[in-house]
CSV table of C-alpha atoms in Angstrom, one decimal:
chain,number,residue,atom,x,y,z
S,1426,MET,CA,52.7,23.3,-113.9
S,1427,LEU,CA,52.5,20.0,-113.8
S,1428,GLU,CA,49.3,18.4,-115.3
S,1429,LEU,CA,47.5,14.8,-114.2
S,1430,THR,CA,45.0,12.5,-116.3
S,1431,ALA,CA,42.7,10.7,-114.4
S,1432,LEU,CA,44.0,7.6,-115.7
S,1433,GLN,CA,47.2,8.5,-114.4
S,1434,ILE,CA,45.5,9.6,-110.5
S,1435,HIS,CA,43.5,6.2,-111.1
S,1436,SER,CA,46.6,4.2,-111.2
S,1437,LEU,CA,48.8,6.4,-108.6
S,1438,ILE,CA,45.8,5.2,-106.3
S,1439,GLY,CA,45.9,1.8,-107.1
S,1440,GLN,CA,49.8,1.9,-106.8
S,1441,PHE,CA,49.0,2.1,-102.9
S,1442,TRP,CA,46.1,1.2,-102.1
S,1443,TRP,CA,45.9,-2.5,-103.4
S,1444,PRO,CA,49.0,-3.2,-101.3
S,1445,PHE,CA,47.7,-1.3,-98.4
S,1446,CYS,CA,44.4,-3.6,-98.9
S,1447,ARG,CA,46.7,-6.9,-99.2
S,1448,ILE,CA,48.7,-6.1,-95.6
S,1449,MET,CA,46.5,-4.8,-93.9
S,1450,GLY,CA,44.2,-8.4,-94.8
S,1451,ALA,CA,47.3,-10.5,-93.1
S,1452,PHE,CA,47.8,-8.0,-90.7
S,1453,THR,CA,44.1,-9.2,-89.3
S,1454,LEU,CA,45.1,-12.5,-88.8
S,1455,MET,CA,49.4,-12.9,-88.7
S,1456,PRO,CA,50.6,-13.6,-85.3
S,1457,MET,CA,51.7,-10.5,-82.9
S,1458,PHE,CA,49.6,-8.2,-85.5
S,1459,SER,CA,46.8,-9.7,-84.6
S,1460,ASN,CA,47.0,-9.5,-81.5
S,1461,GLY,CA,44.1,-7.5,-79.5
S,1462,HIS,CA,46.4,-5.7,-77.0
S,1463,VAL,CA,47.8,-4.4,-80.3
S,1464,PRO,CA,46.2,-1.1,-81.7
S,1465,VAL,CA,44.0,-0.8,-84.8
S,1466,GLN,CA,45.9,2.6,-85.4
S,1467,VAL,CA,48.6,1.0,-85.1
S,1468,ARG,CA,48.0,-2.4,-87.4
S,1469,VAL,CA,46.5,0.5,-89.9
S,1470,LEU,CA,49.4,3.2,-89.9
S,1471,LEU,CA,52.2,-0.1,-89.9
S,1472,ALA,CA,50.4,-1.1,-93.2
S,1473,LEU,CA,50.2,2.1,-94.4
S,1474,CYS,CA,53.4,2.9,-94.2
S,1475,ILE,CA,54.3,-0.1,-95.6
S,1476,ALA,CA,52.3,0.1,-98.8
S,1477,ILE,CA,53.6,4.0,-99.4
S,1478,LEU,CA,57.4,2.0,-98.7
S,1479,ALA,CA,56.7,-0.4,-101.2
S,1480,GLY,CA,54.3,1.0,-103.7
S,1481,PRO,CA,56.2,1.6,-106.2
S,1482,LEU,CA,58.5,-0.7,-106.5
S,1483,LEU,CA,55.2,-3.1,-107.0
S,1484,PRO,CA,54.4,-4.0,-110.3
S,1485,ALA,CA,52.0,-1.8,-111.6
S,1486,PRO,CA,48.5,-2.8,-110.7
S,1487,PRO,CA,45.6,-2.9,-113.5
S,1488,PRO,CA,44.2,0.2,-114.7
S,1489,VAL,CA,40.3,0.5,-112.4
S,1490,ASP,CA,38.3,3.6,-111.2
S,1491,PRO,CA,39.2,3.8,-107.6
S,1492,LEU,CA,34.9,4.7,-107.2
S,1493,SER,CA,33.8,1.5,-109.7
S,1494,VAL,CA,31.7,-1.5,-108.4
S,1495,ALA,CA,35.1,-3.5,-110.2
S,1496,ALA,CA,37.7,-1.5,-107.5
S,1497,ALA,CA,35.4,-2.6,-104.6
S,1498,LEU,CA,35.6,-5.8,-105.5
S,1499,LEU,CA,38.8,-6.2,-106.2
S,1500,SER,CA,39.8,-4.3,-102.7
S,1501,ALA,CA,37.6,-7.5,-101.1
S,1502,GLU,CA,39.8,-9.8,-103.1
S,1503,GLN,CA,42.9,-8.1,-102.2
S,1504,LEU,CA,41.9,-8.6,-98.9
S,1505,ALA,CA,41.0,-12.1,-98.6
S,1506,ILE,CA,44.3,-13.1,-99.9
S,1507,GLY,CA,46.3,-11.4,-97.4
S,1508,ALA,CA,43.9,-12.8,-95.0
S,1509,LEU,CA,45.2,-16.3,-96.2
S,1510,MET,CA,48.2,-16.0,-96.2
S,1511,GLY,CA,47.8,-14.4,-92.4
S,1512,LEU,CA,45.9,-17.9,-91.6
S,1513,ILE,CA,48.4,-19.5,-92.7
S,1514,LEU,CA,50.9,-17.9,-90.5
S,1515,SER,CA,48.2,-18.2,-87.3
S,1516,ILE,CA,48.9,-21.8,-87.2
S,1517,LEU,CA,51.7,-21.4,-85.3
S,1518,ILE,CA,49.5,-19.7,-82.5
S,1519,HIS,CA,47.0,-22.5,-82.7
S,1520,VAL,CA,49.8,-24.9,-82.1
S,1521,LEU,CA,51.3,-24.2,-79.2
S,1522,SER,CA,47.5,-23.0,-77.5
S,1523,LEU,CA,46.9,-26.3,-78.4
S,1524,LEU,CA,50.3,-28.1,-76.7
S,1525,GLY,CA,49.1,-26.2,-73.9
S,1526,GLN,CA,45.5,-27.1,-73.6
S,1527,MET,CA,47.0,-31.4,-73.5
S,1528,LEU,CA,49.2,-30.4,-71.1
S,1529,SER,CA,46.6,-29.4,-69.1
S,1530,MET,CA,43.9,-31.5,-69.3
S,1531,GLN,CA,47.0,-34.2,-68.5
S,1532,MET,CA,47.3,-32.3,-65.5
S,1533,GLY,CA,44.4,-31.5,-64.1
S,1534,LEU,CA,44.6,-28.3,-64.7
S,1535,ALA,CA,41.6,-28.1,-67.6
S,1536,MET,CA,39.7,-25.6,-65.5
S,1537,SER,CA,42.3,-23.6,-64.6
S,1538,VAL,CA,41.8,-21.0,-67.3
S,1539,MET,CA,42.8,-17.4,-67.8
S,1540,ASN,CA,40.5,-14.3,-69.4
S,1541,ASP,CA,41.9,-12.4,-72.2
S,1542,PRO,CA,39.7,-9.0,-72.3
S,1543,ALA,CA,41.7,-7.7,-75.3
S,1544,ASN,CA,41.0,-10.8,-77.7
S,1545,GLY,CA,37.6,-11.7,-76.0
S,1546,VAL,CA,38.1,-15.3,-75.6
S,1547,ASN,CA,39.6,-17.6,-72.6
S,1548,HIS,CA,42.7,-19.8,-72.2
S,1549,ALA,CA,44.3,-22.6,-70.9
S,1550,LEU,CA,46.7,-21.2,-67.9
S,1551,LEU,CA,49.8,-23.1,-69.8
S,1552,GLY,CA,49.0,-22.4,-72.9
S,1553,GLN,CA,48.5,-18.9,-73.0
S,1554,LEU,CA,52.2,-18.9,-71.6
S,1555,MET,CA,52.8,-21.3,-74.4
S,1556,VAL,CA,51.4,-18.4,-76.5
S,1557,MET,CA,53.6,-16.2,-75.1
S,1558,TYR,CA,56.5,-18.3,-75.2
S,1559,GLY,CA,55.5,-19.0,-79.1
S,1560,THR,CA,55.0,-15.0,-79.9
S,1561,LEU,CA,59.0,-14.1,-78.3
S,1562,LEU,CA,60.7,-17.3,-80.2
S,1563,PHE,CA,58.9,-16.3,-83.0
S,1564,LEU,CA,60.4,-12.5,-83.0
S,1565,ALA,CA,63.6,-14.0,-82.2
S,1566,LEU,CA,64.2,-16.1,-84.9
S,1567,ASP,CA,62.5,-12.8,-86.7
S,1568,GLY,CA,59.8,-14.6,-88.1
S,1569,HIS,CA,57.8,-11.3,-88.4
S,1570,LEU,CA,60.5,-10.3,-91.0
S,1571,VAL,CA,60.1,-12.5,-92.9
S,1572,SER,CA,56.9,-12.9,-93.3
S,1573,LEU,CA,56.5,-8.9,-94.0
S,1574,ALA,CA,59.1,-9.6,-97.1
S,1575,ILE,CA,57.1,-12.9,-98.0
S,1576,LEU,CA,54.0,-11.1,-97.9
S,1577,ILE,CA,55.7,-7.9,-100.3
S,1578,ASP,CA,57.5,-10.7,-103.0
S,1579,SER,CA,53.5,-12.0,-103.2
S,1580,PHE,CA,53.0,-9.0,-105.7
S,1581,TYR,CA,55.4,-10.4,-107.4
S,1582,LEU,CA,54.4,-13.9,-107.6
S,1583,TRP,CA,50.1,-13.3,-107.4
S,1584,PRO,CA,49.9,-9.7,-108.9
S,1585,VAL,CA,47.0,-7.9,-108.2
S,1586,GLY,CA,43.8,-8.3,-110.7
S,1587,ASN,CA,44.3,-12.3,-110.0
S,1588,GLY,CA,41.6,-14.0,-108.7
S,1589,VAL,CA,41.8,-15.5,-105.1
S,1590,LEU,CA,40.1,-18.6,-106.7
S,1591,ASP,CA,42.6,-19.7,-108.6
S,1592,LEU,CA,44.7,-19.8,-104.9
S,1593,PRO,CA,45.1,-23.8,-103.5
S,1594,LEU,CA,42.6,-23.1,-101.3
S,1595,MET,CA,43.0,-26.8,-100.0
S,1596,MET,CA,46.5,-25.7,-98.2
S,1597,VAL,CA,45.0,-24.0,-96.0
S,1598,VAL,CA,42.1,-26.7,-95.0
S,1599,MET,CA,45.6,-28.7,-94.9
S,1600,LYS,CA,46.9,-27.2,-92.4
S,1601,PHE,CA,44.7,-27.3,-89.8
S,1602,GLY,CA,44.8,-31.0,-89.6
S,1603,TRP,CA,49.1,-30.4,-89.4
S,1604,THR,CA,48.2,-27.6,-86.7
S,1605,PHE,CA,46.8,-30.8,-84.3
S,1606,ALA,CA,49.4,-33.2,-85.5
S,1607,MET,CA,52.2,-31.1,-84.7
S,1608,ALA,CA,50.1,-29.9,-81.6
S,1609,LEU,CA,50.0,-33.5,-80.6
S,1610,MET,CA,53.6,-34.6,-81.9
S,1611,MET,CA,55.0,-31.7,-79.2
S,1612,ALA,CA,52.7,-33.6,-76.4
S,1613,ILE,CA,53.4,-37.1,-76.6
S,1614,PRO,CA,56.4,-37.5,-74.1
S,1615,ALA,CA,54.3,-35.3,-71.2
S,1616,VAL,CA,51.4,-36.9,-72.0
S,1617,MET,CA,52.8,-40.5,-72.2
S,1618,ALA,CA,54.6,-39.8,-68.8
S,1619,MET,CA,51.5,-38.4,-67.1
S,1620,LEU,CA,49.7,-41.0,-68.5
S,1621,MET,CA,52.1,-43.8,-66.8
S,1622,VAL,CA,50.9,-42.0,-63.7
S,1623,ASN,CA,47.6,-42.3,-63.9
S,1624,ILE,CA,48.1,-46.2,-64.5
S,1625,THR,CA,50.0,-46.3,-61.2
S,1626,PHE,CA,47.6,-44.5,-59.3
S,1627,GLY,CA,44.9,-46.8,-60.5
S,1628,VAL,CA,47.1,-50.0,-59.6
S,1629,LEU,CA,47.6,-48.4,-56.1
S,1630,ASN,CA,43.9,-47.6,-56.0
S,1631,LYS,CA,43.1,-51.0,-56.4
S,1632,ALA,CA,46.5,-52.7,-54.3
S,1633,ALA,CA,45.9,-50.4,-51.4
S,1634,PRO,CA,41.8,-49.6,-51.0
S,1635,SER,CA,42.9,-47.9,-47.6
S,1636,LEU,CA,45.1,-45.3,-49.1
S,1637,ASN,CA,43.6,-41.6,-50.2
S,1638,VAL,CA,45.1,-42.2,-53.5
S,1639,TYR,CA,43.2,-39.0,-55.1
S,1640,SER,CA,44.1,-36.9,-51.6
S,1641,LEU,CA,48.0,-37.7,-53.1
S,1642,GLY,CA,47.0,-38.4,-56.4
S,1643,PHE,CA,46.0,-34.2,-57.5
S,1644,PRO,CA,49.8,-32.6,-56.1
S,1645,LEU,CA,51.8,-35.8,-57.3
S,1646,ALA,CA,50.6,-35.2,-61.1
S,1647,MET,CA,50.5,-31.6,-61.0
S,1648,LEU,CA,54.7,-32.1,-59.8
S,1649,LEU,CA,55.3,-34.6,-62.2
S,1650,GLY,CA,53.7,-32.7,-65.5
S,1651,LEU,CA,55.4,-30.1,-64.5
S,1652,PHE,CA,58.7,-32.0,-64.3
S,1653,SER,CA,57.2,-33.5,-67.8
S,1654,ILE,CA,56.8,-30.0,-69.1
S,1655,LEU,CA,60.9,-29.4,-68.1
S,1656,ILE,CA,61.5,-32.2,-70.7
S,1657,SER,CA,59.9,-31.0,-72.7
S,1658,PHE,CA,61.2,-27.5,-73.1
S,1659,SER,CA,64.0,-28.9,-73.6
S,1660,GLY,CA,63.5,-29.8,-77.2
S,1661,LEU,CA,60.8,-27.7,-78.1
S,1662,PRO,CA,62.6,-24.6,-79.5
S,1663,ASP,CA,64.5,-27.0,-82.0
S,1664,ARG,CA,60.6,-28.4,-82.9
S,1665,TYR,CA,59.3,-24.9,-83.0
S,1666,SER,CA,61.7,-23.5,-85.4
S,1667,GLU,CA,61.1,-26.3,-87.8
S,1668,ILE,CA,57.7,-25.2,-87.3
S,1669,CYS,CA,57.7,-21.7,-87.8
S,1670,ILE,CA,59.7,-22.8,-91.0
S,1671,ASP,CA,56.8,-24.8,-92.6
S,1672,ALA,CA,54.7,-22.5,-91.6
S,1673,LEU,CA,56.5,-19.5,-93.9
S,1674,SER,CA,57.5,-22.0,-97.0
S,1675,ALA,CA,53.4,-23.0,-96.7
S,1676,MET,CA,52.6,-19.1,-96.8
S,1677,HIS,CA,55.4,-18.8,-100.1
S,1678,GLN,CA,53.8,-21.6,-101.8
S,1679,PHE,CA,50.7,-21.1,-100.9
S,1680,VAL,CA,51.2,-17.1,-103.8
S,1681,GLY,CA,53.5,-19.2,-106.1
S,1682,GLY,CA,56.5,-19.1,-104.8
S,1683,GLN,CA,58.9,-22.1,-104.5
S,1684,PRO,CA,59.5,-24.6,-101.8
């Protein structure tokens, strides 16, 4: 008859529980996995399946009583590490959302918003289109597979038991500034084009006051804005691919990986 000691049972539970906590924490913020359209049950089941498959291959966790306070703190720590890794990767969605909002403001579509009941927020119509495009491109680049590989690799680079406060937390803060920079970089061509259009309308309004520029300006601004977006989309896949590589590399470096 097979007999297991209490230490062996604790080790067996920890072998699957700690990876599950970190993976589940990442799934709360990672692109695609954190979407409100993905049920929580699906996320929990997927994280559990990955933990069961990868658990035997990961380094042995520290021996901790599963019913102790230390186990609760360690669980919260793994959730925080996973959430921070997912937060770094979530900038991919924020970049495109900001890009869509910038373009919407320049085209006069700032009031055109779409309710997202699944996530409980309102998005600019163009921003939601950009987010959908970025999600599909992220899947086409196998970004979800690479992010899962980095998540599993983090257990070797930053094993269970290493403190979350020892991680380079300032990197997460810096990435938010990087998000605005990347969104502005991709929006500059269309923004400059729309700025020239608005300046032209202003000159026409001064040169020919009898001409109703406002009635002509809005449809022309929208038409030229759509043309500018069409031009921007021609180079968007290459630029977004570079952003995906930078975000995945930052996610890997965050847990001690090489760039």
